[in-house]
Short mmCIF file of C-alpha atoms in Angstrom, two decimals:
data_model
loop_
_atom_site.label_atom_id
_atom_site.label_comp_id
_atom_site.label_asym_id
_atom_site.label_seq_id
_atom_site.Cartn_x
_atom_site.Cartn_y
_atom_site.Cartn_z
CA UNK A 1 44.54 -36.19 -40.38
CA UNK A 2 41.36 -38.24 -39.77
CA UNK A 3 42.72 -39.02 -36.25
CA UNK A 4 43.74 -35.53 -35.18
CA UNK A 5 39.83 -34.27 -36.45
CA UNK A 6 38.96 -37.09 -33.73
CA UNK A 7 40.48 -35.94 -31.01
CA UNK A 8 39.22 -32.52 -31.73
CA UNK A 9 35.91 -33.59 -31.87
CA UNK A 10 36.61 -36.28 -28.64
CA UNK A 11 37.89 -33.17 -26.89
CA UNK A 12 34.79 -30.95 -27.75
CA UNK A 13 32.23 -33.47 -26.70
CA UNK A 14 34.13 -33.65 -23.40
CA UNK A 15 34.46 -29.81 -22.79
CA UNK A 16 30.82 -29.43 -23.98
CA UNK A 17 29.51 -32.40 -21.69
CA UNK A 18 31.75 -31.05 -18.93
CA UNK A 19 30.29 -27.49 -19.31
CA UNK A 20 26.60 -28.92 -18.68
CA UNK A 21 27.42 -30.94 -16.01
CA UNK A 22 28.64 -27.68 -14.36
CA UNK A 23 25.74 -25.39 -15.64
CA UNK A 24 23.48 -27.40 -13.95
CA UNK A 25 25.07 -28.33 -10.73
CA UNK A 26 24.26 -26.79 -7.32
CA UNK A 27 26.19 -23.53 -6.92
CA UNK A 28 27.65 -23.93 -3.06
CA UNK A 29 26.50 -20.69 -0.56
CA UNK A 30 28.03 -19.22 2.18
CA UNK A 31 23.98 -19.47 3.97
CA UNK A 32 21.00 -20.98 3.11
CA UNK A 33 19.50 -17.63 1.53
CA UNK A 34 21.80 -14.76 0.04
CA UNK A 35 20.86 -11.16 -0.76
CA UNK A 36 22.02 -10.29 -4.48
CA UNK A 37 21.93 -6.45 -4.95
CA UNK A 38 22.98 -5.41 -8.79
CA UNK A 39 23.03 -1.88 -9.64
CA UNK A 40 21.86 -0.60 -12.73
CA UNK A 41 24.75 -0.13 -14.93
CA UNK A 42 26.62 -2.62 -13.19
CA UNK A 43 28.59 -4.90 -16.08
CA UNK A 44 28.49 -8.43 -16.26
CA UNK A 45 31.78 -8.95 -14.89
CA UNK A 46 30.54 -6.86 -12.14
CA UNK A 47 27.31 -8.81 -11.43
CA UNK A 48 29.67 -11.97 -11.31
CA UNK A 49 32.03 -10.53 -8.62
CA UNK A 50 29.09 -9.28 -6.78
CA UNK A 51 27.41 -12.59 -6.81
CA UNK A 52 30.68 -14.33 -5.75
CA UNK A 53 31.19 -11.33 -2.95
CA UNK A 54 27.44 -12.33 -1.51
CA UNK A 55 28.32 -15.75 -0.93
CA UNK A 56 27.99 -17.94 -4.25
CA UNK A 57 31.23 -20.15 -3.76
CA UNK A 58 32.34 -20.52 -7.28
CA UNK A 59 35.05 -19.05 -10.09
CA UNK A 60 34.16 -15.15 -10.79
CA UNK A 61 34.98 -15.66 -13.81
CA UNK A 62 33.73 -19.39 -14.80
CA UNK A 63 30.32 -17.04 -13.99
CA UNK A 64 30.89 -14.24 -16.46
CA UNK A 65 31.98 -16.29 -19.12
CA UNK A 66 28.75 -17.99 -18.31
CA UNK A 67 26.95 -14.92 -18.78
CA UNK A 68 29.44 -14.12 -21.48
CA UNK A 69 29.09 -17.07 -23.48
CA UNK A 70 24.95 -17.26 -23.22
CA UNK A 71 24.50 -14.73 -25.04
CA UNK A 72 22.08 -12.97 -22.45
CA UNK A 73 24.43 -10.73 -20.68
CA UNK A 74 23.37 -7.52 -21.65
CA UNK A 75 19.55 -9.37 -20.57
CA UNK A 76 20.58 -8.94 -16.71
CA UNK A 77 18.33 -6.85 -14.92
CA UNK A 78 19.10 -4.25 -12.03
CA UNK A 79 17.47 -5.71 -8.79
CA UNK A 80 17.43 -7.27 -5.62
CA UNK A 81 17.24 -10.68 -6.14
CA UNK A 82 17.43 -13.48 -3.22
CA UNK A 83 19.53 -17.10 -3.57
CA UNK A 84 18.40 -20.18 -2.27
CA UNK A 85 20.09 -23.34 -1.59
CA UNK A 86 19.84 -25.44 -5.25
CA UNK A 87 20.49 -22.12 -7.35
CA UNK A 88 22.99 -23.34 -10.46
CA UNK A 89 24.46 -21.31 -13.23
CA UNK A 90 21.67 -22.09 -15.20
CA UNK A 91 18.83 -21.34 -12.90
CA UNK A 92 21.00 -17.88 -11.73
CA UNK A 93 21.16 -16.34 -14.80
CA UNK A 94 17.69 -17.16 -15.63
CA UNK A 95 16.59 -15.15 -12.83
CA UNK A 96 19.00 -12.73 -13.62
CA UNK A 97 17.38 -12.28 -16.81
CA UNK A 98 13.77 -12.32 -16.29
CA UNK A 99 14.43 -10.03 -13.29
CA UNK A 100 12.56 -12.22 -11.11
CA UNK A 101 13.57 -10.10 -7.81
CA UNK A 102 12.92 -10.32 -4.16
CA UNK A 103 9.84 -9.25 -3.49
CA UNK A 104 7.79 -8.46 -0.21
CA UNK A 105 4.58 -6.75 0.47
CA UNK A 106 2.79 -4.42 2.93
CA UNK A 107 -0.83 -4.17 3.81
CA UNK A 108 -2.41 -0.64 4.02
CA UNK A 109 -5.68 -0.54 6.00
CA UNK A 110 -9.03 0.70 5.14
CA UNK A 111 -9.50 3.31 8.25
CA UNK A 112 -5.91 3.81 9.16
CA UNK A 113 -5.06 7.49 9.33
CA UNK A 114 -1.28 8.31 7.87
CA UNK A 115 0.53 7.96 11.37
CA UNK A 116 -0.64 4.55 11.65
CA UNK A 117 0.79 4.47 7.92
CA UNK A 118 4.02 5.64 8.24
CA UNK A 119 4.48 3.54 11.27
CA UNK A 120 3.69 0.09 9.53
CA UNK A 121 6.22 1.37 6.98
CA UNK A 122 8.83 1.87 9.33
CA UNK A 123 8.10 -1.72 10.72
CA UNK A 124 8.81 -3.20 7.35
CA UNK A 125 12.80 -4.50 7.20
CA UNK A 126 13.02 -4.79 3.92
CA UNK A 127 12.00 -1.16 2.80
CA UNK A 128 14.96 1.30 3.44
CA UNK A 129 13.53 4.11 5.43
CA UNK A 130 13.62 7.46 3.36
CA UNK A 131 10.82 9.03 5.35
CA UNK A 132 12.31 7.89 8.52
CA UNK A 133 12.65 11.43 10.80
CA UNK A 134 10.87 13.84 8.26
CA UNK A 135 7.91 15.04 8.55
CA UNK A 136 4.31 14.85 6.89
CA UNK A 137 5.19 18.21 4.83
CA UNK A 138 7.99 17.29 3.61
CA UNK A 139 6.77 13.67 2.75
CA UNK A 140 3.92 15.41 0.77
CA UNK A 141 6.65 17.83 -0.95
CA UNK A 142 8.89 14.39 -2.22
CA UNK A 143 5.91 12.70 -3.56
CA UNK A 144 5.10 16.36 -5.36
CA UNK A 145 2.60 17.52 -3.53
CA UNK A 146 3.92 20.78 -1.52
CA UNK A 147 1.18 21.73 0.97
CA UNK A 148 -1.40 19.13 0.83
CA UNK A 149 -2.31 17.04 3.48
CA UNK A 150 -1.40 13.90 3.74
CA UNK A 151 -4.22 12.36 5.67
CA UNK A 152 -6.44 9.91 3.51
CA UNK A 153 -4.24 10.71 0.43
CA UNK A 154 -3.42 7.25 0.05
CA UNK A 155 -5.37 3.88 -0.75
CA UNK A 156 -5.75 0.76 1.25
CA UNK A 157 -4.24 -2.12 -0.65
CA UNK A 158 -1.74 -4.74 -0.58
CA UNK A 159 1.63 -3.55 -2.20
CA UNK A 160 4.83 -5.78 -3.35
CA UNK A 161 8.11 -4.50 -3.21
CA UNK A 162 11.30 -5.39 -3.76
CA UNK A 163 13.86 -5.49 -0.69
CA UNK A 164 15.96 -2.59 -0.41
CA UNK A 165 13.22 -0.30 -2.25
CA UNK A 166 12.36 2.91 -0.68
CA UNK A 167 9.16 3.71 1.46
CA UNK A 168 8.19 6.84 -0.93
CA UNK A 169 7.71 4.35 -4.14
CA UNK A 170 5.40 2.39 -2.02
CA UNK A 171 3.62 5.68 -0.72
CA UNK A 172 3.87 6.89 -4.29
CA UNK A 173 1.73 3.94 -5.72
CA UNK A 174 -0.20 4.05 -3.19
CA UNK A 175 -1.08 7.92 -3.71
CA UNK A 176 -2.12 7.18 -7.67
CA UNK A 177 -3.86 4.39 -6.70
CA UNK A 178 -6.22 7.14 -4.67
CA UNK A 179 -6.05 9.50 -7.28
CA UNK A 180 -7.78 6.64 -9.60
CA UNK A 181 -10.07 5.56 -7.65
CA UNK A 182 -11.11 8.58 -6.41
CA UNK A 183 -11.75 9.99 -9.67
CA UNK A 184 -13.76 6.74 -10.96
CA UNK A 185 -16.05 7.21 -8.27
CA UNK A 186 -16.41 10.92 -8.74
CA UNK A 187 -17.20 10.08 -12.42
CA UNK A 188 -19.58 7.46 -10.72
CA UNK A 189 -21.48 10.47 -8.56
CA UNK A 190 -25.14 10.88 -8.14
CA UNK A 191 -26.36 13.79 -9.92
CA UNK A 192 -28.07 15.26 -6.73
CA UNK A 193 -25.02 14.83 -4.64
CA UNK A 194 -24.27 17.72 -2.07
CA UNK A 195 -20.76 17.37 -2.83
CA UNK A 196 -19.08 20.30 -4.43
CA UNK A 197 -15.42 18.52 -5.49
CA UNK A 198 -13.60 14.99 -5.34
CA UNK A 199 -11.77 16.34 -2.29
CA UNK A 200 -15.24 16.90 -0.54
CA UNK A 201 -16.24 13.20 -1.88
CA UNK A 202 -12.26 12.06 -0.09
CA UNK A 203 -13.73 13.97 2.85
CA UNK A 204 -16.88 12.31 3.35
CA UNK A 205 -15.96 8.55 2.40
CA UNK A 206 -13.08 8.84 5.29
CA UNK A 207 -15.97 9.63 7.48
CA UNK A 208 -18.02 7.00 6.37
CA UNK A 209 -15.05 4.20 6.83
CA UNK A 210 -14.84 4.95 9.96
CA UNK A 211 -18.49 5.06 10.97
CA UNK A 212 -19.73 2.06 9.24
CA UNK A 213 -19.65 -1.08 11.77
CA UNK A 214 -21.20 -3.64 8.84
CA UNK A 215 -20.45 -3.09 4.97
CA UNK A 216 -23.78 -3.01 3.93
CA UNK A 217 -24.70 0.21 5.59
CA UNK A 218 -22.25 2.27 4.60
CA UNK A 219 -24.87 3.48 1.37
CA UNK A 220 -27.36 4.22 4.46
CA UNK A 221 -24.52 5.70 6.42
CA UNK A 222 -23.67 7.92 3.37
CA UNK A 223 -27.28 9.08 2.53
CA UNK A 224 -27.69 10.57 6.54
CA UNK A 225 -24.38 12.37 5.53
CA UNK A 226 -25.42 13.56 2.23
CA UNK A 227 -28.81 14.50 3.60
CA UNK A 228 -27.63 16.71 6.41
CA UNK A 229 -24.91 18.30 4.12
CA UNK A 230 -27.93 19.26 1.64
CA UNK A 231 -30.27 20.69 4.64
CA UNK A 232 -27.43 22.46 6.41
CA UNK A 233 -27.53 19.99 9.45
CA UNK A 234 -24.24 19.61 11.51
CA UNK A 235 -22.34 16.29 11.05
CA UNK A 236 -21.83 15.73 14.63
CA UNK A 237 -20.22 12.67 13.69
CA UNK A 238 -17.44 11.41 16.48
CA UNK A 239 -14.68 10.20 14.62
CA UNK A 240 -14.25 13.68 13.17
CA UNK A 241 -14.12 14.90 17.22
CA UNK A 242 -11.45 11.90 18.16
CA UNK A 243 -9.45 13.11 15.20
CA UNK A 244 -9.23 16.68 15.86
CA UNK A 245 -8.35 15.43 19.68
CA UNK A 246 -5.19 14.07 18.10
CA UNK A 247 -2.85 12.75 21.08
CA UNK A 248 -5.19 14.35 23.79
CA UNK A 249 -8.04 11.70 23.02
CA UNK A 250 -7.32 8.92 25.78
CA UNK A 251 -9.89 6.30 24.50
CA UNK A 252 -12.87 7.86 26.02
CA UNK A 253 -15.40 10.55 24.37
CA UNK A 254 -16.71 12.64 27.23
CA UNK A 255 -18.49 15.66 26.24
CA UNK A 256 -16.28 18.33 27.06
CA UNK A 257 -14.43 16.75 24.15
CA UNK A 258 -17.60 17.21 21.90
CA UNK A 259 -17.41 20.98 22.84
CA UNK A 260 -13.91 21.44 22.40
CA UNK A 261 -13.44 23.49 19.02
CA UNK A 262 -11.17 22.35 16.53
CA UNK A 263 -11.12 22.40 12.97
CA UNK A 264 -12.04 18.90 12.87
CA UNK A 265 -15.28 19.02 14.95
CA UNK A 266 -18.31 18.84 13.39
CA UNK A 267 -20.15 19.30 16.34
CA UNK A 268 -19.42 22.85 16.48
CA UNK A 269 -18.44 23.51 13.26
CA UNK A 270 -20.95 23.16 10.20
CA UNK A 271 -20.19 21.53 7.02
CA UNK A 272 -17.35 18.29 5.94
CA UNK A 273 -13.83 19.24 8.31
CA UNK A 274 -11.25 20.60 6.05
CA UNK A 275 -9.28 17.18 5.46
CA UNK A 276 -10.24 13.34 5.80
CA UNK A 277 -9.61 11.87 8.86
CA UNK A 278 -8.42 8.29 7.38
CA UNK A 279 -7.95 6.06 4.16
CA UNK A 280 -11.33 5.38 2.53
CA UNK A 281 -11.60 2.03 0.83
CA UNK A 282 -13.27 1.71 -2.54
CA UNK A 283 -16.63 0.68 -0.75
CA UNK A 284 -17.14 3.79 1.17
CA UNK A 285 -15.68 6.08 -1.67
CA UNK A 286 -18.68 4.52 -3.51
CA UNK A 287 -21.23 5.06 -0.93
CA UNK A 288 -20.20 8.51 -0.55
CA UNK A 289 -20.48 8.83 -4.15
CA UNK A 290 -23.78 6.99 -4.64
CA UNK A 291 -25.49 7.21 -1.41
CA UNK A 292 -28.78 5.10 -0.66
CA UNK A 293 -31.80 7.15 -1.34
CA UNK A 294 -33.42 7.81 1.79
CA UNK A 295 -34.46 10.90 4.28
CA UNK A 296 -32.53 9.48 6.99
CA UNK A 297 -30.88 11.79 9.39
CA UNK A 298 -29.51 9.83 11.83
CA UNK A 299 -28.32 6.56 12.84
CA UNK A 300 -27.43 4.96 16.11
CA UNK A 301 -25.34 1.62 16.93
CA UNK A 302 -27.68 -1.87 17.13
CA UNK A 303 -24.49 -3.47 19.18
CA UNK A 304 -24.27 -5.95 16.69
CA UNK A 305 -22.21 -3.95 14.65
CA UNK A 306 -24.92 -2.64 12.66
CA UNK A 307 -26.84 0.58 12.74
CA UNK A 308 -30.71 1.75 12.98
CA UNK A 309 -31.48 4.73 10.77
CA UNK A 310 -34.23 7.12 11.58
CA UNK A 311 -35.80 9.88 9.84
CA UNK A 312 -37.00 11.89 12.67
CA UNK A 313 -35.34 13.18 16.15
CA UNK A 314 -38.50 11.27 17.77
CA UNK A 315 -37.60 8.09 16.36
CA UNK A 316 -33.96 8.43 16.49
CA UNK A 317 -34.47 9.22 20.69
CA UNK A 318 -36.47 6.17 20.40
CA UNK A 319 -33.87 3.75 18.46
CA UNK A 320 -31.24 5.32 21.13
CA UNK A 321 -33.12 4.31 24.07
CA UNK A 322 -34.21 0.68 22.94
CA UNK A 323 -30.32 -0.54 21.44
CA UNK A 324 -28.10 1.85 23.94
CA UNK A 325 -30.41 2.52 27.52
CA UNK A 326 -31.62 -0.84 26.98
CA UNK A 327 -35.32 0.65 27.35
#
């Protein structure tokens, strides 16, 4: 009896010491990096299969009863997960478990309008391509926004995603993201502000991203803004003209293109345009909110990337002959 409770336990030991060897042993791949897709719902069995089917070189089933046997395979997590050489049983279901996925980013940019948007989205491999071939309205209408414009709707940032996630979550994020910091800086607004609504504030900070040449006049930049809206002074700011040009601005503004009408040009039409013209950052959705206090109604280019703001016309024909006619 005491020698058969020996070999039991002899025979244990061995099964047990062969079972750690192999959970931490170097799974063989098919490639040096595999792509591990699991589905939600997908059983453990299933994930084991799949795993095998992607290039892990191992026993299906030595993997689910694995998973089985752990304890943690109702712990596996839907995802995209990626495989490097070294992965072992161990270090796989880990992963598995903790749902450490796959994950890539994308980089909006302060100042890019939503064409220049959807075509860095496009450029990304990784993201499958729902808004591929549809256009803006119907973008809008799948993020739940029927009608609205997309322009500016959506806020500069660096976002992760997993590989093999869809375009509209990132644009999704990236449209609450706006939504919050839009409304902390029109909770943030000065209480003399010409503005009328945060869509006017959305209007005005696109104009100011794309006007400001160093950060720390875009407060300046936004006061001549704010101070023309509250006198009833034209914008006559050029971005909102090269916007409204669309595909018929070839890199030059001449003036014929100052005195073509659109709804965008604010140098024949009074008041903000009806929509931004790019993605505000958080700086110049600040400025617009909180604008420098100052009676400046203009502002001309230094060539140094900064601007000089003048009160008057006089001084302001002045500033415009010394830093641009060189007088």
């Amino acid at each position: 009896m005491r020698s058969i409770i020996q070999f039991f336990l002899v025979l244990a030991l061995t099964l047990g010491g062969g079972a750690f060897w192999w959970l931490n042993q170097e799974l063989p791949l098919t490639a040096a990096t595999l792509d591990l897709s699991v589905e939600p719902g997908t059983s453990p069995r299933a994930v084991a299969q799949t795993a095998v089917d992607s290039g892990v070189q191992t026993s299906p089933e030595l993997l689910y009863w694995w998973f089985r046997l752990s304890g943690q395979a109702r712990q596996i997590k839907a995802g995209s997960y990626e495989l490097e050489t070294g992965v072992t049983p161990y270090s796989l279901l880990r992963k598995l478990t903790r749902g450490e996925e796959a994950l890539r980013s994308v980089t909006l940019v302060e100042g890019w309008t939503f064409k220049q948007v959807r075509a860095a989205l496009l450029k990304q491999e990784h993201l499958k391509p729902d808004t591929k071939g549809l256009g803006d309205a119907v973008i809008m209408e799948k993020l739940g926004l029927p009608g609205r414009h997309p322009e500016g709707r959506f806020y500069p940032d660096t976002y992760t995603f997993a590989k093999g996630s869809s375009d509209l979550k990132v644009l999704l994020r990236a449209l609450h993201a706006m939504d919050k910091q839009l409304a902390q800086a029109w909770q943030a607004r000065a209480a003399d502000t010409p503005l009328k609504t945060p869509e006017d504030l959305l209007i005005l900070a696109s104009i100011v991203e794309k006007e400001t040449g160093q950060a720390s006049d875009r407060p300046m930049v936004a006061s001549v803004f704010s101070n023309r809206l509250r006198i009833g002074m034209m914008l006559q700011t050029d971005p909102t003209v090269i916007y409204g040009l669309g595909e018929r601005f070839d890199g030059n503004l001449r003036r014929r293109d100052l005195l073509a009408d659109t709804p965008w040009n604010t140098y024949t039409r009074n008041g903000l345009p009806p929509t931004p013209i790019a993605m505000p950052g958080k700086a110049s959705l600040l400025a617009a909110a909180q604008p420098a206090s100052s009676r400046a109604l203009y502002f001309v280019a230094r060539g140094d990337g900064s601007s000089q703001f003048s009160d008057s016309l006089d001084a302001h024909n002045s500033a415009v002959n010394k830093y641009q006619r060189g007088q």
